[in-house]
């Protein structure tokens, strides 16, 4: 325990304090990382949180990927550091090519906020190591552009390499192959559209996100 | 010179700007001369109905506004109450009805932007929005277009700016055809010592404009749009340029920059720019602080070339704030703004005396008098605004109308009537982020939203909860605005009780028709009296409000629609409230007595009936029911709780059933009148069978009428002798109504 989780803050981010609160409830320390800073300092894991970085203008994540902090996050990831992108953070990580694929507008062309059920597909990732394959977790979604897409070759590769981390039980947005989250080839970078931090307290209706956050803290503790 | 008898071009200008001849004469008297175009433009926006409340102010004074926990009452940007643990809560409600009728997406979006600025200008971090929305009927294509656009606008702006939308209402009725009601409520929390008011002080201090550049958008928005009714489509379309365009990303950075400035103590006073733009913000801060201000019009960053001073001063470009700053702190202020990429520009200086001077220069040179292009007493834009005692009169045929009770209508098919009432609003609320900040315990769709209360700076959990509800009922108020408004207050108190909260404070949004019609002024006056009576009885201070008049279309006024948004506090929040829910095998108890009267009900309106007499409200009995319900919920004695209001017992039971997937089997309801009557002060609770006698005993001890309606069970909604429908049919009707009507519409934004 006692890991320090860096949480990236772009102008327009809005879930950063939620992530800090959720990891601190589990005994870790949350530390905000300013977008304009190219030095992460002493962190054991990085979360790119939800929100609307740079207003999602142009395209979600398209501007944020050029922030100085993202260069440092890429280096951290190359060194094997655990990096998780949640919602807008997932979009940023795909734009930054730390994860494959892209997120387009939901199939229903509407913003969707509400509960979703996720099936854990692999435990070989920094976000699911403490879960079991086949676990169904109730974790909320909150997005307009959550419809995961990628080329047929990439999809085949993701499947072959067991890199689909979680799938929707009831696909809410048209994502290819029901994909809700994927990981990098090194398995230390994970992106997902649902918000584990929103399922981290009894009063919020679900604590199923805790197993994901614990997995992340375990990976952070190994560094 | 009197303008009354003069039809020169000047007179035509003031009329075109919405000022009457008498108001023009008043301006001449204040200035001791005729105003120039710039000054006239400023008076026209500041004396508009929207800004000056000139028709309603005399009546608003009757609201009770005081309580020991009130820190700021009406008149400031938002009301503020003490909610304990050193935390204060700021809240306010506004209307954006007319802009939303013209341009639904941007009208609703900029409504959110405006209400947020009202909250963070007090030093509070906005934590919750609610949107009470009222549209024309679902079978009208234009109403569907408006509904879809408004919901998209709330979603597009609210989600992006990062403030959860935790509740509201969605109502469809022909009275709102062409004139929707788009009200928006915001609450924010702040540590006591961050409270700041919108006033200038300290001669020599600087007025710093923060945020967006200023363009020609929204010039005259409050006078052109908000203070006149609608006539026909063509002229309405011509008003579209008066609607502004919102930029939630700019607003998000503005929120963060302003809260950082306030935390650092760099700001003496701060004021948002809303209706009437800089004219309002500069004069309001100066007049509240008892000082004057020199405004360097050319210093204002402009997004268009060749803007005239009157355009700069009255533009309603969004996402702007005016901060009053000591010169010594200016560099630090600019640094914080740079960090958040917020434009910050010195545009004025606080001066002695009470004059607001407008100079056609950028302030870099000394402010020589020959650059003055306008000068007026700052306070005159507010304090000298006209005050009208408009004639009011009850409808001439009131007694005949009241004699025609809906109880005389044929009973019809209760099952079909009930199914027609069911409407799930998830289609709306699922487009709103309602979970941000990890506070939301009870989401939209329940009787009241429940949030965890955390300290705004430390994030420490207080272990207590906030509850919010918004309520309005135009059907009741069309029949009897006084009793209808009173019953609305009771409903809000009951909604809070069902989640275990006690009422603390209330803000209202009074949506009415044309105040130049005596019947409308009578409705307004009656509603204010009814609401005041309820608030006084419950000890609920009215800490802010908004009046929206001229809600009319094609010569027809909307039904009077006073809307309340009420704050409650849950003293211990260690588990989620039971919610609108049934548990198989539970016993259903009705708490409170039913007055068998259908006038003003949803059932009657669905038959086109809008007359009769509302049942009198027994406040003492209603308060006893609310307190009992609150206690039962807090002690965890019930598995479900739901207030009884629109649609009566019938709809309350059906809503509990469809939300839980559990049927009901009831008896002891005499007829369709008892089933659908909406008399105030009732709730239904679902109680585990072995606890039924205990709860009945509690009710009897509290002097509350209790009726054993039946049990939660099976897969049908059945009321002996009245109706028996499959639960699955009810669920389909409920869930599919909005997606079927709206789902295939065009997508905006």
mmCIF file of C-alpha atoms in Angstrom, chain A residues 9 11-16 18 21-22 34-35 52-55 57 108-115 140-142 144 197-198 200-205, chain B residues 148 155 159-162 247-249 252-253 339-341 427 429-441 452 454 461 573-576 746-747:
data_model
loop_
_atom_site.group_PDB
_atom_site.id
_atom_site.type_symbol
_atom_site.label_atom_id
_atom_site.label_comp_id
_atom_site.label_asym_id
_atom_site.label_seq_id
_atom_site.Cartn_x
_atom_site.Cartn_y
_atom_site.Cartn_z
ATOM 1 C CA UNK A 9 -5.442 17.130 -15.338
ATOM 2 C CA UNK A 11 -8.224 21.922 -18.934
ATOM 3 C CA UNK A 12 -11.704 20.446 -19.337
ATOM 4 C CA UNK A 13 -11.033 17.256 -17.357
ATOM 5 C CA UNK A 14 -13.678 16.726 -14.704
ATOM 6 C CA UNK A 15 -13.306 13.280 -13.133
ATOM 7 C CA UNK A 16 -9.832 13.883 -11.680
ATOM 8 C CA UNK A 18 -13.301 11.433 -8.297
ATOM 9 C CA UNK A 21 -11.097 10.147 -3.888
ATOM 10 C CA UNK A 22 -11.600 6.539 -4.991
ATOM 11 C CA UNK A 34 -0.806 19.266 -14.750
ATOM 12 C CA UNK A 35 -1.097 18.913 -18.532
ATOM 13 C CA UNK A 52 -13.752 16.811 -21.830
ATOM 14 C CA UNK A 53 -10.044 17.582 -22.227
ATOM 15 C CA UNK A 54 -9.742 20.787 -24.256
ATOM 16 C CA UNK A 55 -13.507 20.727 -24.611
ATOM 17 C CA UNK A 57 -12.915 20.228 -29.569
ATOM 18 C CA UNK A 108 -27.767 5.689 -30.920
ATOM 19 C CA UNK A 109 -26.254 9.147 -31.513
ATOM 20 C CA UNK A 110 -27.092 10.092 -27.952
ATOM 21 C CA UNK A 111 -25.052 10.721 -24.842
ATOM 22 C CA UNK A 112 -25.553 7.820 -22.431
ATOM 23 C CA UNK A 113 -25.173 7.912 -18.671
ATOM 24 C CA UNK A 114 -26.238 4.954 -16.593
ATOM 25 C CA UNK A 115 -25.371 1.512 -15.312
ATOM 26 C CA UNK A 140 -21.503 3.061 -14.942
ATOM 27 C CA UNK A 141 -20.904 4.515 -18.383
ATOM 28 C CA UNK A 142 -21.051 8.215 -19.235
ATOM 29 C CA UNK A 144 -21.162 10.256 -26.255
ATOM 30 C CA UNK A 197 -14.353 5.140 -9.697
ATOM 31 C CA UNK A 198 -18.111 5.649 -9.914
ATOM 32 C CA UNK A 200 -16.433 2.534 -5.487
ATOM 33 C CA UNK A 201 -18.770 3.359 -2.576
ATOM 34 C CA UNK A 202 -21.773 1.557 -1.092
ATOM 35 C CA UNK A 203 -23.898 4.694 -1.268
ATOM 36 C CA UNK A 204 -23.316 4.989 -5.014
ATOM 37 C CA UNK A 205 -25.067 1.686 -5.657
ATOM 38 C CA UNK B 148 -35.150 17.023 -28.333
ATOM 39 C CA UNK B 155 -26.676 17.360 -22.146
ATOM 40 C CA UNK B 159 -21.946 17.263 -19.267
ATOM 41 C CA UNK B 160 -19.058 19.081 -20.856
ATOM 42 C CA UNK B 161 -18.825 21.809 -18.242
ATOM 43 C CA UNK B 162 -18.610 19.075 -15.648
ATOM 44 C CA UNK B 247 -19.040 27.386 -24.994
ATOM 45 C CA UNK B 248 -18.926 24.948 -22.060
ATOM 46 C CA UNK B 249 -15.157 24.556 -22.303
ATOM 47 C CA UNK B 252 -15.259 25.164 -17.273
ATOM 48 C CA UNK B 253 -11.959 27.051 -17.305
ATOM 49 C CA UNK B 339 -2.769 29.094 -16.081
ATOM 50 C CA UNK B 340 -6.395 28.332 -16.902
ATOM 51 C CA UNK B 341 -6.107 29.943 -20.330
ATOM 52 C CA UNK B 427 -34.810 8.884 -22.126
ATOM 53 C CA UNK B 429 -31.988 11.697 -17.710
ATOM 54 C CA UNK B 430 -29.765 9.090 -19.375
ATOM 55 C CA UNK B 431 -28.451 11.868 -21.614
ATOM 56 C CA UNK B 432 -27.261 13.789 -18.561
ATOM 57 C CA UNK B 433 -24.171 12.996 -16.530
ATOM 58 C CA UNK B 434 -25.857 12.583 -13.151
ATOM 59 C CA UNK B 435 -23.026 10.845 -11.293
ATOM 60 C CA UNK B 436 -20.012 13.141 -11.459
ATOM 61 C CA UNK B 437 -18.280 13.979 -8.142
ATOM 62 C CA UNK B 438 -19.264 10.589 -6.634
ATOM 63 C CA UNK B 439 -22.110 12.189 -4.694
ATOM 64 C CA UNK B 440 -25.231 10.849 -6.346
ATOM 65 C CA UNK B 441 -27.008 8.384 -4.080
ATOM 66 C CA UNK B 452 -23.576 12.945 -0.268
ATOM 67 C CA UNK B 454 -18.672 16.519 1.232
ATOM 68 C CA UNK B 461 -17.427 13.253 3.977
ATOM 69 C CA UNK B 573 -26.864 9.199 5.393
ATOM 70 C CA UNK B 574 -25.538 5.717 6.054
ATOM 71 C CA UNK B 575 -27.648 3.840 3.586
ATOM 72 C CA UNK B 576 -29.514 4.533 0.389
ATOM 73 C CA UNK B 746 -33.234 14.483 -35.648
ATOM 74 C CA UNK B 747 -30.076 14.836 -33.614
#
